[in-house]
PDB file of C-alpha atoms in Angstrom:
ATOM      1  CA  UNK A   1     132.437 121.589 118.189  1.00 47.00           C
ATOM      2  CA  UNK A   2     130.368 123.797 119.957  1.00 47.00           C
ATOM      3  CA  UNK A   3     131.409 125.430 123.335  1.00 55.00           C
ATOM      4  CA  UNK A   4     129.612 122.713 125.903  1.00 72.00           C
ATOM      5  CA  UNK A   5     131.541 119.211 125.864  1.00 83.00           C
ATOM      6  CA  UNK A   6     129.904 116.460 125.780  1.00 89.00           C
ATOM      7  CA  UNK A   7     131.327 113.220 127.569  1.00 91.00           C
ATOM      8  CA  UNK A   8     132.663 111.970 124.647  1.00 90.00           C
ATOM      9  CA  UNK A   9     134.271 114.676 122.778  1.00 88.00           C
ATOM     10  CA  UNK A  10     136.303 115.780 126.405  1.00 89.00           C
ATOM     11  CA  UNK A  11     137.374 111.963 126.262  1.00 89.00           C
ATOM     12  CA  UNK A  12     138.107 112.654 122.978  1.00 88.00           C
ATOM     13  CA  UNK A  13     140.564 115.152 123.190  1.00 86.00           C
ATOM     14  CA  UNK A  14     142.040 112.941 125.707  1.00 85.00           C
ATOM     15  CA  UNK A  15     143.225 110.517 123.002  1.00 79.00           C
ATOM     16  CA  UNK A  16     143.352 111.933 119.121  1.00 80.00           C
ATOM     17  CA  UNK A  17     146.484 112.816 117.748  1.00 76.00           C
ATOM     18  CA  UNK A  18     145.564 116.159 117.120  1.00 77.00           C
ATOM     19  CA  UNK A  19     143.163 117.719 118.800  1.00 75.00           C
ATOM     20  CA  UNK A  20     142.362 120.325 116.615  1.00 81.00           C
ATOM     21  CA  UNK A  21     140.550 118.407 114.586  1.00 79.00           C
ATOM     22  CA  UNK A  22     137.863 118.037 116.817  1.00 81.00           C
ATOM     23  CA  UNK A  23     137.340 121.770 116.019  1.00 82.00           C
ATOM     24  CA  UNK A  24     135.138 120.681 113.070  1.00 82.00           C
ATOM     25  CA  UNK A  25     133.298 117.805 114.452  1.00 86.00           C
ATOM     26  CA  UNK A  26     129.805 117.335 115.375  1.00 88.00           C
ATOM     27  CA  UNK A  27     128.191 114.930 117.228  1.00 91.00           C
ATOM     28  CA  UNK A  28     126.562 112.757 114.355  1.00 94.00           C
ATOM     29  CA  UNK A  29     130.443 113.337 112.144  1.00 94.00           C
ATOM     30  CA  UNK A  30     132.101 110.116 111.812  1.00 95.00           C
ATOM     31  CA  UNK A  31     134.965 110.371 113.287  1.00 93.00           C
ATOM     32  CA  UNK A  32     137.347 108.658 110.435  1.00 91.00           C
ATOM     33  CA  UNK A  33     136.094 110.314 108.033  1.00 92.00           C
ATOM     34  CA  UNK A  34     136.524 114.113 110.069  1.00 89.00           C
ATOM     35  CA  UNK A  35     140.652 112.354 110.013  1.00 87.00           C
ATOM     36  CA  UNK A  36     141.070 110.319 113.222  1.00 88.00           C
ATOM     37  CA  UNK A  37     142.805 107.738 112.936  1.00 87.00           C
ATOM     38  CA  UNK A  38     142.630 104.241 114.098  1.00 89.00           C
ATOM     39  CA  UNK A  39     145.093 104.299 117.152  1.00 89.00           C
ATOM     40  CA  UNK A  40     143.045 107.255 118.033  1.00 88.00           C
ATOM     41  CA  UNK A  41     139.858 105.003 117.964  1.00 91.00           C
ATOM     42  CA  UNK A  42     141.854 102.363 119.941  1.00 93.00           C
ATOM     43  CA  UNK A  43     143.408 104.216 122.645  1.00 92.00           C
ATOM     44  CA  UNK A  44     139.278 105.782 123.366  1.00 93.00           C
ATOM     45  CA  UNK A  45     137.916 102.107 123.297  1.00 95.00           C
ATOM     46  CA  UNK A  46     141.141 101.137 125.309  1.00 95.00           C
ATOM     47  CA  UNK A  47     140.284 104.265 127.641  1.00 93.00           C
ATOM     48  CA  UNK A  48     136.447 103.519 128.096  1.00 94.00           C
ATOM     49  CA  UNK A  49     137.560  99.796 129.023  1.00 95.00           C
ATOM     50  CA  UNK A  50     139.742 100.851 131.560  1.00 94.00           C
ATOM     51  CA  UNK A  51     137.487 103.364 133.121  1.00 89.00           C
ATOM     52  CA  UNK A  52     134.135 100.638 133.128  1.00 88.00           C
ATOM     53  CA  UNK A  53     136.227  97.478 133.758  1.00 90.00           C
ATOM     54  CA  UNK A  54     134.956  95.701 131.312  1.00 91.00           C
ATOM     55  CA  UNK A  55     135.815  94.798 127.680  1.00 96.00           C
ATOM     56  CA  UNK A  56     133.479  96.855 124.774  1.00 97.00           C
ATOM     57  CA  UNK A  57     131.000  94.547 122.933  1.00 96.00           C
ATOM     58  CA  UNK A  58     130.938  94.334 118.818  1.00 96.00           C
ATOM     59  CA  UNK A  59     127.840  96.715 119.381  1.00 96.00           C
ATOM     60  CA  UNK A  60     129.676  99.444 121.488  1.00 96.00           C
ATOM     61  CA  UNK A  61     133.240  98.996 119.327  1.00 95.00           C
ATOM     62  CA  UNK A  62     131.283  99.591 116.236  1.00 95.00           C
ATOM     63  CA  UNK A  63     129.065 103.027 117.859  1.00 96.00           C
ATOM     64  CA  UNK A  64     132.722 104.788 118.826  1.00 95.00           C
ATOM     65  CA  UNK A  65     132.656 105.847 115.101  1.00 94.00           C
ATOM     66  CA  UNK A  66     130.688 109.257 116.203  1.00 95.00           C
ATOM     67  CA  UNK A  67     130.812 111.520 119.174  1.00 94.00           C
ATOM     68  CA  UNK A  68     126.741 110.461 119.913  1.00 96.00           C
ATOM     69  CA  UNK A  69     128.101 107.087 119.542  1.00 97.00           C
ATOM     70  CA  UNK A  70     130.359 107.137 122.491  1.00 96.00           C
ATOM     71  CA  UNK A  71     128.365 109.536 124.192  1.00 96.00           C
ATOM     72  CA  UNK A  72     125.771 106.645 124.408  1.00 96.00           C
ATOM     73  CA  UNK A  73     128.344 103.977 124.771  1.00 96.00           C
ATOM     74  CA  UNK A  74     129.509 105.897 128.090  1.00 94.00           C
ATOM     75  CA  UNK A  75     125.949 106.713 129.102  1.00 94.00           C
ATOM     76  CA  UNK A  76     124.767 103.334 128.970  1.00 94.00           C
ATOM     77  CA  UNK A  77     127.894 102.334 130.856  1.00 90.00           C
ATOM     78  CA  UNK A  78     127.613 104.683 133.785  1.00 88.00           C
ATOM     79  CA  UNK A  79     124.089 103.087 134.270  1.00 85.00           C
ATOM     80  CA  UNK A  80     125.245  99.703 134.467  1.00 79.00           C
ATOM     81  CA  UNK A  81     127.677 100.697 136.995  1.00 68.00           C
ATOM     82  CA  UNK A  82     124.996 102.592 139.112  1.00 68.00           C
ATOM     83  CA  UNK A  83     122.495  99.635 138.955  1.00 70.00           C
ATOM     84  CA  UNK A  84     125.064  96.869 139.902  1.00 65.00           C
ATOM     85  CA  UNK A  85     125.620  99.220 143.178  1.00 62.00           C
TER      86      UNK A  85
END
């Protein structure tokens, strides 16, 4: 992981079991592979409902499996936010 977070991987080490893992982990990794697990996946998905008050689509559940993925997921939610203002 490199020394600059990105949205996702802070969020990230909000929610994995062990955080350490994230050590090795780039942005394109997928994230079960690296050895998240699935209640890690969960509580992020959980964590980025909660935050954008909305439930995830099949398109954004299925993107969480990288750290780009939810770096777009969130990106693309913190636009739909600012335009419904």
């Amino acid at each position: 992981m490199s020394d600059q977070l990105t949205p996702g991987h802070a969020l990230l080490l909000e929610f994995v079991d062990l955080p350490e893992l994230l050590d090795g982990i780039g942005r394109d990794d997928d994230l079960t592979t690296a050895g998240l697990n699935s209640g890690d996946l969960i509580r992020l998905a959980l964590a980025i409902e909660e935050q954008t008050g909305s439930p995830l689509d099949d398109d954004e559940l299925t993107a969480l499996h990288t750290v780009e993925g939810i770096d777009q997921v969130l990106t693309a939610r913190a636009a739909s936010v600012s335009e419904a203002r």
